[in-house]
C-alpha cells in the first residue's frame, strides 16, 4: 500500500531524511518510532504531499506522491500532532464542513458525519463548540475529520501528545479498532505507544532508518546484550571470583546486600546468544548451588536506546 524508496530531504546542511526505504502493507498498523528531531514528521509530510522529497520516491497504492499530490491526498487521512480544528465551530458543523471540502456528495454527508461521530465516540460532546472540548476530544474530532472521506491510509503524528493517561488509553484503543480496516502509520517517540497499538515498527534516528520489524523481531535482533538474574548461597567475594571465569560476562548490578547469605546479581552478556546453559555449567564446575537463574527479557527501550544512540 505504501512504498518508500531511497527518500532524501535536506534543510540546508541538515539531512532530515537520509536514504530511507520501507514498505507498509494493506491493513497494517506500523509505528514510526524515533527520538525528537529524528525525521519522523518530515517523512510523514513527504508521504502526505506537504513536502517534496529531494531524491527518492514515495508511492501510495502505486501512485507517486511527488507527481500526483491530489490523487494521493484523496487516499490519505492525516492527523498532525496538534489537530487543526476550528475551535469556534460545533462538532457536527466542523465535520460537515470537512465533508464538503472532501467533495462528499450532499446526500451522503449527514450519514457520514453520524458514522464518524459513532466511530470516534463523539456522541457525548455533540452541541458543544470544539473550543470547549478537552484535548482528548479535540484529538477525536481531528481523527474523525481525517477519516470522513474513508481513506484507505491513515497517518497520525504523535496522536496522544499532551493527553492524560485515561485519554491516552482511549485514543490507543480507538487507533487499534480503526487499524482493523485501514493501513495506519503512527509516528511517536513513546515506546509504549508502539507496543500497545502497532504490529510492526520502523525506528528512525538522525534521518536514517536504523531498524524495522515486528516488536518481537526488534527485541530479538536489536539488543546486542542479554541480562540474567542469578542467586547463589555463597559469600560475595566467592561469587565475584568465580564469575570472573565466565567468558564475555560481567556483573551488571548487585541485587543483594554485601553480607547477605544468598548473593543475587544481574549478569550481562555481550554475546546475544542464550548463555543460560553456560551459566548452569559454570555454577556446577564452581561448586555453587544456584537458587535462581532467569534470563531477563529485553525491553523495547533497551533496543531503542541501542539503535538510536550514536
PDB file of C-alpha atoms in Angstrom:
ATOM      1  CA  UNK A   1       0.000   0.000   0.000  1.00  0.00           C
ATOM      2  CA  UNK A   2       2.823   2.415   0.908  1.00  0.00           C
ATOM      3  CA  UNK A   3       6.207   2.122  -0.768  1.00  0.00           C
ATOM      4  CA  UNK A   4       9.109   4.396   0.178  1.00  0.00           C
ATOM      5  CA  UNK A   5      12.355   4.071  -1.775  1.00  0.00           C
ATOM      6  CA  UNK A   6      15.639   5.911  -1.059  1.00  0.00           C
ATOM      7  CA  UNK A   7      13.920   9.022   0.282  1.00  0.00           C
ATOM      8  CA  UNK A   8      16.068  12.129   0.915  1.00  0.00           C
ATOM      9  CA  UNK A   9      15.123  15.535   2.287  1.00  0.00           C
ATOM     10  CA  UNK A  10      17.589  18.237   3.303  1.00  0.00           C
ATOM     11  CA  UNK A  11      17.033  21.571   5.006  1.00  0.00           C
ATOM     12  CA  UNK A  12      20.258  23.387   4.248  1.00  0.00           C
ATOM     13  CA  UNK A  13      23.070  21.359   5.832  1.00  0.00           C
ATOM     14  CA  UNK A  14      20.605  19.236   7.865  1.00  0.00           C
ATOM     15  CA  UNK A  15      19.820  15.776   6.447  1.00  0.00           C
ATOM     16  CA  UNK A  16      16.288  15.443   7.839  1.00  0.00           C
ATOM     17  CA  UNK A  17      15.590  12.252   5.859  1.00  0.00           C
ATOM     18  CA  UNK A  18      18.619  10.327   4.664  1.00  0.00           C
ATOM     19  CA  UNK A  19      18.091   7.405   2.251  1.00  0.00           C
ATOM     20  CA  UNK A  20      15.002   5.947   3.951  1.00  0.00           C
ATOM     21  CA  UNK A  21      13.245   2.929   2.381  1.00  0.00           C
ATOM     22  CA  UNK A  22      10.346   0.858   3.725  1.00  0.00           C
ATOM     23  CA  UNK A  23       7.014  -0.716   2.816  1.00  0.00           C
ATOM     24  CA  UNK A  24       3.716  -0.802   4.688  1.00  0.00           C
ATOM     25  CA  UNK A  25       1.242  -3.460   3.616  1.00  0.00           C
ATOM     26  CA  UNK A  26      -2.512  -3.014   3.375  1.00  0.00           C
ATOM     27  CA  UNK A  27      -4.168  -3.421   6.782  1.00  0.00           C
ATOM     28  CA  UNK A  28      -1.001  -2.953   8.864  1.00  0.00           C
ATOM     29  CA  UNK A  29      -0.637  -0.633  11.855  1.00  0.00           C
ATOM     30  CA  UNK A  30       3.007   0.428  11.781  1.00  0.00           C
ATOM     31  CA  UNK A  31       4.796   2.639  14.280  1.00  0.00           C
ATOM     32  CA  UNK A  32       7.334   5.195  13.065  1.00  0.00           C
ATOM     33  CA  UNK A  33       9.472   5.426  16.161  1.00  0.00           C
ATOM     34  CA  UNK A  34      12.351   7.744  16.929  1.00  0.00           C
ATOM     35  CA  UNK A  35      13.675  10.477  19.224  1.00  0.00           C
ATOM     36  CA  UNK A  36      12.620  14.084  18.780  1.00  0.00           C
ATOM     37  CA  UNK A  37      14.163  15.538  15.621  1.00  0.00           C
ATOM     38  CA  UNK A  38      14.805  12.109  14.095  1.00  0.00           C
ATOM     39  CA  UNK A  39      12.975  12.842  10.850  1.00  0.00           C
ATOM     40  CA  UNK A  40       9.608  11.245  11.583  1.00  0.00           C
ATOM     41  CA  UNK A  41       7.439  14.281  10.879  1.00  0.00           C
ATOM     42  CA  UNK A  42       9.391  15.182   7.731  1.00  0.00           C
ATOM     43  CA  UNK A  43       8.872  11.646   6.424  1.00  0.00           C
ATOM     44  CA  UNK A  44       5.152  11.866   7.088  1.00  0.00           C
ATOM     45  CA  UNK A  45       4.866  15.264   5.433  1.00  0.00           C
ATOM     46  CA  UNK A  46       6.510  13.842   2.323  1.00  0.00           C
ATOM     47  CA  UNK A  47       4.071  10.921   2.334  1.00  0.00           C
ATOM     48  CA  UNK A  48       1.111  13.280   2.626  1.00  0.00           C
ATOM     49  CA  UNK A  49       2.367  15.609  -0.120  1.00  0.00           C
ATOM     50  CA  UNK A  50       3.008  18.607   2.117  1.00  0.00           C
ATOM     51  CA  UNK A  51       6.721  18.425   1.271  1.00  0.00           C
ATOM     52  CA  UNK A  52       8.512  17.257  -1.848  1.00  0.00           C
ATOM     53  CA  UNK A  53      11.401  14.825  -1.456  1.00  0.00           C
ATOM     54  CA  UNK A  54      14.766  15.992  -2.790  1.00  0.00           C
ATOM     55  CA  UNK A  55      15.512  12.472  -4.018  1.00  0.00           C
ATOM     56  CA  UNK A  56      13.796   9.112  -3.959  1.00  0.00           C
ATOM     57  CA  UNK A  57      10.169   8.181  -4.301  1.00  0.00           C
ATOM     58  CA  UNK A  58       7.102   7.565  -2.162  1.00  0.00           C
ATOM     59  CA  UNK A  59       4.010   5.892  -3.608  1.00  0.00           C
ATOM     60  CA  UNK A  60       0.534   5.352  -2.175  1.00  0.00           C
ATOM     61  CA  UNK A  61      -1.303   2.428  -3.760  1.00  0.00           C
ATOM     62  CA  UNK A  62       1.108   2.616  -6.685  1.00  0.00           C
ATOM     63  CA  UNK A  63       0.667   6.374  -7.246  1.00  0.00           C
ATOM     64  CA  UNK A  64       3.772   8.583  -6.932  1.00  0.00           C
ATOM     65  CA  UNK A  65       3.199  11.271  -4.297  1.00  0.00           C
ATOM     66  CA  UNK A  66       5.532  13.828  -5.910  1.00  0.00           C
ATOM     67  CA  UNK A  67       3.754  13.502  -9.264  1.00  0.00           C
ATOM     68  CA  UNK A  68       0.099  13.364  -8.206  1.00  0.00           C
ATOM     69  CA  UNK A  69      -0.454  15.168  -4.922  1.00  0.00           C
ATOM     70  CA  UNK A  70      -4.213  15.495  -5.245  1.00  0.00           C
ATOM     71  CA  UNK A  71      -4.791  11.835  -6.086  1.00  0.00           C
ATOM     72  CA  UNK A  72      -2.626  10.569  -3.250  1.00  0.00           C
ATOM     73  CA  UNK A  73      -4.120  13.030  -0.755  1.00  0.00           C
ATOM     74  CA  UNK A  74      -7.555  11.617  -1.534  1.00  0.00           C
ATOM     75  CA  UNK A  75      -6.244   8.234  -0.342  1.00  0.00           C
ATOM     76  CA  UNK A  76      -4.850   9.585   2.942  1.00  0.00           C
ATOM     77  CA  UNK A  77      -6.276  10.806   6.219  1.00  0.00           C
ATOM     78  CA  UNK A  78      -3.700  12.898   8.087  1.00  0.00           C
ATOM     79  CA  UNK A  79      -3.791  13.960  11.734  1.00  0.00           C
ATOM     80  CA  UNK A  80      -0.906  16.272  12.709  1.00  0.00           C
ATOM     81  CA  UNK A  81       0.334  16.434  16.311  1.00  0.00           C
ATOM     82  CA  UNK A  82      -1.986  19.346  17.108  1.00  0.00           C
ATOM     83  CA  UNK A  83      -5.341  18.691  15.469  1.00  0.00           C
ATOM     84  CA  UNK A  84      -6.019  21.627  13.069  1.00  0.00           C
ATOM     85  CA  UNK A  85      -9.648  22.193  14.058  1.00  0.00           C
ATOM     86  CA  UNK A  86     -11.788  25.343  14.035  1.00  0.00           C
ATOM     87  CA  UNK A  87     -12.469  25.884  17.727  1.00  0.00           C
ATOM     88  CA  UNK A  88     -15.481  28.167  17.191  1.00  0.00           C
ATOM     89  CA  UNK A  89     -17.469  25.529  15.284  1.00  0.00           C
ATOM     90  CA  UNK A  90     -19.750  22.921  16.828  1.00  0.00           C
ATOM     91  CA  UNK A  91     -18.563  19.329  16.334  1.00  0.00           C
ATOM     92  CA  UNK A  92     -21.042  18.340  13.612  1.00  0.00           C
ATOM     93  CA  UNK A  93     -20.704  21.733  11.912  1.00  0.00           C
ATOM     94  CA  UNK A  94     -16.975  21.213  11.632  1.00  0.00           C
ATOM     95  CA  UNK A  95     -17.283  17.639  10.353  1.00  0.00           C
ATOM     96  CA  UNK A  96     -19.913  18.750   7.822  1.00  0.00           C
ATOM     97  CA  UNK A  97     -17.559  21.498   6.630  1.00  0.00           C
ATOM     98  CA  UNK A  98     -14.697  18.989   6.217  1.00  0.00           C
ATOM     99  CA  UNK A  99     -17.016  16.588   4.365  1.00  0.00           C
ATOM    100  CA  UNK A 100     -17.844  19.346   1.866  1.00  0.00           C
ATOM    101  CA  UNK A 101     -14.143  20.165   1.426  1.00  0.00           C
ATOM    102  CA  UNK A 102     -13.572  16.477   0.676  1.00  0.00           C
ATOM    103  CA  UNK A 103     -16.259  16.650  -2.060  1.00  0.00           C
ATOM    104  CA  UNK A 104     -18.504  14.080  -0.384  1.00  0.00           C
ATOM    105  CA  UNK A 105     -21.900  14.139  -2.182  1.00  0.00           C
ATOM    106  CA  UNK A 106     -24.530  16.148  -0.320  1.00  0.00           C
ATOM    107  CA  UNK A 107     -26.881  13.239   0.412  1.00  0.00           C
ATOM    108  CA  UNK A 108     -24.015  11.271   1.960  1.00  0.00           C
ATOM    109  CA  UNK A 109     -22.729  13.989   4.272  1.00  0.00           C
ATOM    110  CA  UNK A 110     -25.158  13.551   7.187  1.00  0.00           C
ATOM    111  CA  UNK A 111     -24.812   9.719   7.325  1.00  0.00           C
ATOM    112  CA  UNK A 112     -21.017  10.062   7.045  1.00  0.00           C
ATOM    113  CA  UNK A 113     -20.873  12.609   9.895  1.00  0.00           C
ATOM    114  CA  UNK A 114     -23.024  10.316  12.056  1.00  0.00           C
ATOM    115  CA  UNK A 115     -20.739   7.378  11.247  1.00  0.00           C
ATOM    116  CA  UNK A 116     -17.641   9.346  12.314  1.00  0.00           C
ATOM    117  CA  UNK A 117     -19.364  10.528  15.491  1.00  0.00           C
ATOM    118  CA  UNK A 118     -20.113   6.895  16.382  1.00  0.00           C
ATOM    119  CA  UNK A 119     -16.690   5.583  15.339  1.00  0.00           C
ATOM    120  CA  UNK A 120     -14.752   8.210  17.288  1.00  0.00           C
ATOM    121  CA  UNK A 121     -17.014   8.277  20.350  1.00  0.00           C
ATOM    122  CA  UNK A 122     -18.144  11.892  19.996  1.00  0.00           C
ATOM    123  CA  UNK A 123     -21.789  11.414  20.991  1.00  0.00           C
ATOM    124  CA  UNK A 124     -21.298  12.959  24.440  1.00  0.00           C
ATOM    125  CA  UNK A 125     -19.957  16.259  23.084  1.00  0.00           C
ATOM    126  CA  UNK A 126     -22.450  16.976  20.292  1.00  0.00           C
ATOM    127  CA  UNK A 127     -23.838  20.501  20.504  1.00  0.00           C
ATOM    128  CA  UNK A 128     -20.628  21.874  22.018  1.00  0.00           C
ATOM    129  CA  UNK A 129     -18.082  24.009  20.210  1.00  0.00           C
ATOM    130  CA  UNK A 130     -14.679  22.375  19.688  1.00  0.00           C
ATOM    131  CA  UNK A 131     -13.003  25.071  21.789  1.00  0.00           C
ATOM    132  CA  UNK A 132     -14.956  23.812  24.827  1.00  0.00           C
ATOM    133  CA  UNK A 133     -13.636  20.263  24.486  1.00  0.00           C
ATOM    134  CA  UNK A 134     -10.759  18.589  26.294  1.00  0.00           C
ATOM    135  CA  UNK A 135      -7.641  17.883  24.264  1.00  0.00           C
ATOM    136  CA  UNK A 136      -8.620  14.209  24.144  1.00  0.00           C
ATOM    137  CA  UNK A 137     -11.938  15.020  22.492  1.00  0.00           C
ATOM    138  CA  UNK A 138     -10.271  17.528  20.172  1.00  0.00           C
ATOM    139  CA  UNK A 139      -8.000  14.695  19.022  1.00  0.00           C
ATOM    140  CA  UNK A 140     -11.082  12.555  18.426  1.00  0.00           C
ATOM    141  CA  UNK A 141     -12.629  15.331  16.322  1.00  0.00           C
ATOM    142  CA  UNK A 142      -9.378  15.631  14.358  1.00  0.00           C
ATOM    143  CA  UNK A 143      -9.353  11.882  13.817  1.00  0.00           C
ATOM    144  CA  UNK A 144     -12.978  11.941  12.632  1.00  0.00           C
ATOM    145  CA  UNK A 145     -12.103  14.717  10.179  1.00  0.00           C
ATOM    146  CA  UNK A 146      -9.112  12.745   8.900  1.00  0.00           C
ATOM    147  CA  UNK A 147     -11.305   9.695   8.230  1.00  0.00           C
ATOM    148  CA  UNK A 148     -14.528  11.261   6.992  1.00  0.00           C
ATOM    149  CA  UNK A 149     -13.696  10.606   3.320  1.00  0.00           C
ATOM    150  CA  UNK A 150     -12.957   6.945   4.185  1.00  0.00           C
ATOM    151  CA  UNK A 151      -9.287   6.920   3.146  1.00  0.00           C
ATOM    152  CA  UNK A 152      -7.528   3.557   2.949  1.00  0.00           C
ATOM    153  CA  UNK A 153      -4.429   5.092   4.589  1.00  0.00           C
ATOM    154  CA  UNK A 154      -4.325   6.939   7.908  1.00  0.00           C
ATOM    155  CA  UNK A 155      -1.208   8.841   9.014  1.00  0.00           C
ATOM    156  CA  UNK A 156      -1.077  10.005  12.630  1.00  0.00           C
ATOM    157  CA  UNK A 157       1.660  12.254  14.018  1.00  0.00           C
ATOM    158  CA  UNK A 158       2.035  11.976  17.817  1.00  0.00           C
ATOM    159  CA  UNK A 159      -1.717  11.369  18.317  1.00  0.00           C
ATOM    160  CA  UNK A 160      -1.541  11.113  22.138  1.00  0.00           C
ATOM    161  CA  UNK A 161       0.837  14.029  22.773  1.00  0.00           C
ATOM    162  CA  UNK A 162      -0.293  16.046  25.796  1.00  0.00           C
ATOM    163  CA  UNK A 163      -3.128  13.715  26.782  1.00  0.00           C
ATOM    164  CA  UNK A 164      -3.717  12.401  30.298  1.00  0.00           C
ATOM    165  CA  UNK A 165      -3.338   8.640  30.975  1.00  0.00           C
ATOM    166  CA  UNK A 166      -7.055   7.898  30.579  1.00  0.00           C
ATOM    167  CA  UNK A 167      -7.263   9.812  27.307  1.00  0.00           C
ATOM    168  CA  UNK A 168      -4.130   8.020  26.035  1.00  0.00           C
ATOM    169  CA  UNK A 169      -5.723   4.614  26.626  1.00  0.00           C
ATOM    170  CA  UNK A 170      -8.925   5.723  24.887  1.00  0.00           C
ATOM    171  CA  UNK A 171      -7.083   7.028  21.801  1.00  0.00           C
ATOM    172  CA  UNK A 172      -4.884   3.901  21.637  1.00  0.00           C
ATOM    173  CA  UNK A 173      -7.936   1.645  21.716  1.00  0.00           C
ATOM    174  CA  UNK A 174      -9.575   3.763  19.030  1.00  0.00           C
ATOM    175  CA  UNK A 175      -6.486   3.510  16.804  1.00  0.00           C
ATOM    176  CA  UNK A 176      -6.381  -0.283  17.208  1.00  0.00           C
ATOM    177  CA  UNK A 177     -10.046  -0.502  16.228  1.00  0.00           C
ATOM    178  CA  UNK A 178      -9.525   1.775  13.209  1.00  0.00           C
ATOM    179  CA  UNK A 179      -6.468  -0.247  12.178  1.00  0.00           C
ATOM    180  CA  UNK A 180      -8.616  -3.303  11.530  1.00  0.00           C
ATOM    181  CA  UNK A 181      -9.969  -1.640   8.393  1.00  0.00           C
ATOM    182  CA  UNK A 182      -7.191   0.730   7.303  1.00  0.00           C
ATOM    183  CA  UNK A 183      -3.453   0.972   6.787  1.00  0.00           C
ATOM    184  CA  UNK A 184      -2.101   3.125   9.612  1.00  0.00           C
ATOM    185  CA  UNK A 185       1.277   4.784  10.160  1.00  0.00           C
ATOM    186  CA  UNK A 186       1.639   6.097  13.690  1.00  0.00           C
ATOM    187  CA  UNK A 187       4.532   8.446  14.440  1.00  0.00           C
ATOM    188  CA  UNK A 188       5.696   8.665  18.042  1.00  0.00           C
ATOM    189  CA  UNK A 189       8.683   8.797  20.363  1.00  0.00           C
ATOM    190  CA  UNK A 190       6.711   6.999  23.092  1.00  0.00           C
ATOM    191  CA  UNK A 191       7.735   3.349  23.182  1.00  0.00           C
ATOM    192  CA  UNK A 192       4.597   2.149  24.968  1.00  0.00           C
ATOM    193  CA  UNK A 193       2.552   3.627  22.125  1.00  0.00           C
ATOM    194  CA  UNK A 194       4.120   1.258  19.613  1.00  0.00           C
ATOM    195  CA  UNK A 195       3.918  -1.780  21.891  1.00  0.00           C
ATOM    196  CA  UNK A 196       0.237  -1.082  22.634  1.00  0.00           C
ATOM    197  CA  UNK A 197      -1.023  -0.337  19.133  1.00  0.00           C
ATOM    198  CA  UNK A 198       1.340  -1.488  16.383  1.00  0.00           C
ATOM    199  CA  UNK A 199       2.031  -4.814  14.705  1.00  0.00           C
ATOM    200  CA  UNK A 200       5.356  -3.582  13.354  1.00  0.00           C
ATOM    201  CA  UNK A 201       7.770  -0.724  13.962  1.00  0.00           C
ATOM    202  CA  UNK A 202      10.200   1.378  11.963  1.00  0.00           C
ATOM    203  CA  UNK A 203      12.929   3.055  14.027  1.00  0.00           C
ATOM    204  CA  UNK A 204      14.426   6.228  12.598  1.00  0.00           C
ATOM    205  CA  UNK A 205      17.336   8.220  14.028  1.00  0.00           C
ATOM    206  CA  UNK A 206      19.285  11.098  12.543  1.00  0.00           C
ATOM    207  CA  UNK A 207      17.185  10.848   9.404  1.00  0.00           C
ATOM    208  CA  UNK A 208      18.175   7.204   8.820  1.00  0.00           C
ATOM    209  CA  UNK A 209      16.133   4.040   9.210  1.00  0.00           C
ATOM    210  CA  UNK A 210      18.112   2.102  11.825  1.00  0.00           C
ATOM    211  CA  UNK A 211      15.728  -0.797  12.498  1.00  0.00           C
ATOM    212  CA  UNK A 212      12.430  -2.329  11.408  1.00  0.00           C
ATOM    213  CA  UNK A 213      10.335  -5.413  12.076  1.00  0.00           C
ATOM    214  CA  UNK A 214       7.730  -6.754  14.474  1.00  0.00           C
ATOM    215  CA  UNK A 215       8.232  -5.908  18.126  1.00  0.00           C
ATOM    216  CA  UNK A 216       9.443  -9.468  18.717  1.00  0.00           C
ATOM    217  CA  UNK A 217      11.917  -9.241  15.824  1.00  0.00           C
ATOM    218  CA  UNK A 218      13.292  -5.936  17.089  1.00  0.00           C
ATOM    219  CA  UNK A 219      13.706  -7.323  20.596  1.00  0.00           C
ATOM    220  CA  UNK A 220      15.498 -10.362  19.194  1.00  0.00           C
ATOM    221  CA  UNK A 221      17.725  -8.618  16.672  1.00  0.00           C
ATOM    222  CA  UNK A 222      18.296  -5.201  18.165  1.00  0.00           C
ATOM    223  CA  UNK A 223      19.751  -5.875  21.600  1.00  0.00           C
ATOM    224  CA  UNK A 224      23.361  -7.000  21.495  1.00  0.00           C
ATOM    225  CA  UNK A 225      23.476  -7.888  25.174  1.00  0.00           C
ATOM    226  CA  UNK A 226      21.382 -10.169  27.361  1.00  0.00           C
ATOM    227  CA  UNK A 227      20.884  -9.893  31.112  1.00  0.00           C
ATOM    228  CA  UNK A 228      20.456 -12.779  33.564  1.00  0.00           C
ATOM    229  CA  UNK A 229      19.449 -12.771  37.213  1.00  0.00           C
ATOM    230  CA  UNK A 230      21.327 -15.311  39.324  1.00  0.00           C
ATOM    231  CA  UNK A 231      21.337 -16.112  43.041  1.00  0.00           C
ATOM    232  CA  UNK A 232      23.818 -18.365  44.890  1.00  0.00           C
ATOM    233  CA  UNK A 233      24.239 -19.176  48.577  1.00  0.00           C
ATOM    234  CA  UNK A 234      27.877 -18.101  48.953  1.00  0.00           C
ATOM    235  CA  UNK A 235      29.919 -15.069  50.097  1.00  0.00           C
ATOM    236  CA  UNK A 236      30.061 -12.198  47.621  1.00  0.00           C
ATOM    237  CA  UNK A 237      33.817 -12.456  47.224  1.00  0.00           C
ATOM    238  CA  UNK A 238      33.469 -16.122  46.216  1.00  0.00           C
ATOM    239  CA  UNK A 239      30.737 -15.323  43.672  1.00  0.00           C
ATOM    240  CA  UNK A 240      32.784 -12.447  42.209  1.00  0.00           C
ATOM    241  CA  UNK A 241      35.881 -14.641  41.919  1.00  0.00           C
ATOM    242  CA  UNK A 242      34.007 -17.438  40.140  1.00  0.00           C
ATOM    243  CA  UNK A 243      32.079 -15.132  37.818  1.00  0.00           C
ATOM    244  CA  UNK A 244      35.400 -13.807  36.532  1.00  0.00           C
ATOM    245  CA  UNK A 245      35.844 -17.248  34.918  1.00  0.00           C
ATOM    246  CA  UNK A 246      32.751 -16.751  32.723  1.00  0.00           C
ATOM    247  CA  UNK A 247      33.801 -15.607  29.256  1.00  0.00           C
ATOM    248  CA  UNK A 248      32.132 -12.447  27.893  1.00  0.00           C
ATOM    249  CA  UNK A 249      30.056 -11.955  31.023  1.00  0.00           C
ATOM    250  CA  UNK A 250      30.255  -9.486  33.868  1.00  0.00           C
ATOM    251  CA  UNK A 251      28.270  -8.359  36.891  1.00  0.00           C
ATOM    252  CA  UNK A 252      25.944  -5.541  35.949  1.00  0.00           C
ATOM    253  CA  UNK A 253      24.366  -4.861  39.339  1.00  0.00           C
ATOM    254  CA  UNK A 254      24.161  -6.460  42.802  1.00  0.00           C
ATOM    255  CA  UNK A 255      20.605  -7.064  43.985  1.00  0.00           C
ATOM    256  CA  UNK A 256      21.579  -8.188  47.492  1.00  0.00           C
ATOM    257  CA  UNK A 257      23.439  -6.628  50.415  1.00  0.00           C
ATOM    258  CA  UNK A 258      27.200  -7.435  50.716  1.00  0.00           C
ATOM    259  CA  UNK A 259      26.759  -9.639  53.795  1.00  0.00           C
ATOM    260  CA  UNK A 260      23.585 -11.491  52.785  1.00  0.00           C
ATOM    261  CA  UNK A 261      23.842 -15.279  52.945  1.00  0.00           C
ATOM    262  CA  UNK A 262      22.487 -15.522  49.403  1.00  0.00           C
ATOM    263  CA  UNK A 263      24.127 -13.255  46.868  1.00  0.00           C
ATOM    264  CA  UNK A 264      21.930 -12.113  43.987  1.00  0.00           C
ATOM    265  CA  UNK A 265      23.062 -10.119  40.972  1.00  0.00           C
ATOM    266  CA  UNK A 266      22.466  -9.259  37.346  1.00  0.00           C
ATOM    267  CA  UNK A 267      24.885 -10.752  34.824  1.00  0.00           C
ATOM    268  CA  UNK A 268      25.244  -9.095  31.452  1.00  0.00           C
ATOM    269  CA  UNK A 269      26.451 -10.881  28.345  1.00  0.00           C
ATOM    270  CA  UNK A 270      27.913  -9.135  25.315  1.00  0.00           C
ATOM    271  CA  UNK A 271      27.005 -12.274  23.344  1.00  0.00           C
ATOM    272  CA  UNK A 272      23.421 -12.078  22.076  1.00  0.00           C
ATOM    273  CA  UNK A 273      23.148 -15.894  22.115  1.00  0.00           C
ATOM    274  CA  UNK A 274      21.415 -17.573  25.057  1.00  0.00           C
ATOM    275  CA  UNK A 275      24.082 -18.304  27.704  1.00  0.00           C
ATOM    276  CA  UNK A 276      21.789 -19.975  30.248  1.00  0.00           C
ATOM    277  CA  UNK A 277      23.399 -23.410  29.827  1.00  0.00           C
ATOM    278  CA  UNK A 278      26.887 -21.896  30.087  1.00  0.00           C
ATOM    279  CA  UNK A 279      25.925 -20.254  33.381  1.00  0.00           C
ATOM    280  CA  UNK A 280      24.497 -23.504  34.720  1.00  0.00           C
ATOM    281  CA  UNK A 281      27.634 -25.458  33.801  1.00  0.00           C
ATOM    282  CA  UNK A 282      29.809 -22.727  35.311  1.00  0.00           C
ATOM    283  CA  UNK A 283      27.892 -22.984  38.598  1.00  0.00           C
ATOM    284  CA  UNK A 284      28.279 -26.786  38.674  1.00  0.00           C
ATOM    285  CA  UNK A 285      32.004 -26.602  37.884  1.00  0.00           C
ATOM    286  CA  UNK A 286      32.484 -23.907  40.553  1.00  0.00           C
ATOM    287  CA  UNK A 287      30.585 -25.873  43.182  1.00  0.00           C
ATOM    288  CA  UNK A 288      27.920 -23.190  43.503  1.00  0.00           C
ATOM    289  CA  UNK A 289      24.277 -24.062  44.009  1.00  0.00           C
ATOM    290  CA  UNK A 290      22.057 -21.638  42.121  1.00  0.00           C
ATOM    291  CA  UNK A 291      18.717 -20.865  43.730  1.00  0.00           C
ATOM    292  CA  UNK A 292      17.779 -18.635  40.800  1.00  0.00           C
ATOM    293  CA  UNK A 293      18.735 -18.391  37.140  1.00  0.00           C
ATOM    294  CA  UNK A 294      16.485 -16.229  34.997  1.00  0.00           C
ATOM    295  CA  UNK A 295      17.038 -14.749  31.574  1.00  0.00           C
ATOM    296  CA  UNK A 296      15.621 -11.246  31.580  1.00  0.00           C
ATOM    297  CA  UNK A 297      13.518 -10.302  28.576  1.00  0.00           C
ATOM    298  CA  UNK A 298      14.942  -7.491  26.500  1.00  0.00           C
ATOM    299  CA  UNK A 299      12.865  -4.318  26.519  1.00  0.00           C
ATOM    300  CA  UNK A 300      11.955  -2.157  23.570  1.00  0.00           C
ATOM    301  CA  UNK A 301      13.508   0.737  25.481  1.00  0.00           C
ATOM    302  CA  UNK A 302      16.905  -1.026  25.506  1.00  0.00           C
ATOM    303  CA  UNK A 303      16.676  -1.772  21.787  1.00  0.00           C
ATOM    304  CA  UNK A 304      15.577   1.774  21.045  1.00  0.00           C
ATOM    305  CA  UNK A 305      18.477   3.268  23.019  1.00  0.00           C
ATOM    306  CA  UNK A 306      20.970   0.961  21.366  1.00  0.00           C
ATOM    307  CA  UNK A 307      19.758   1.736  17.856  1.00  0.00           C
ATOM    308  CA  UNK A 308      19.346   5.497  18.265  1.00  0.00           C
ATOM    309  CA  UNK A 309      22.380   6.462  20.336  1.00  0.00           C
ATOM    310  CA  UNK A 310      25.310   7.400  18.159  1.00  0.00           C
TER     311      UNK A 310
END
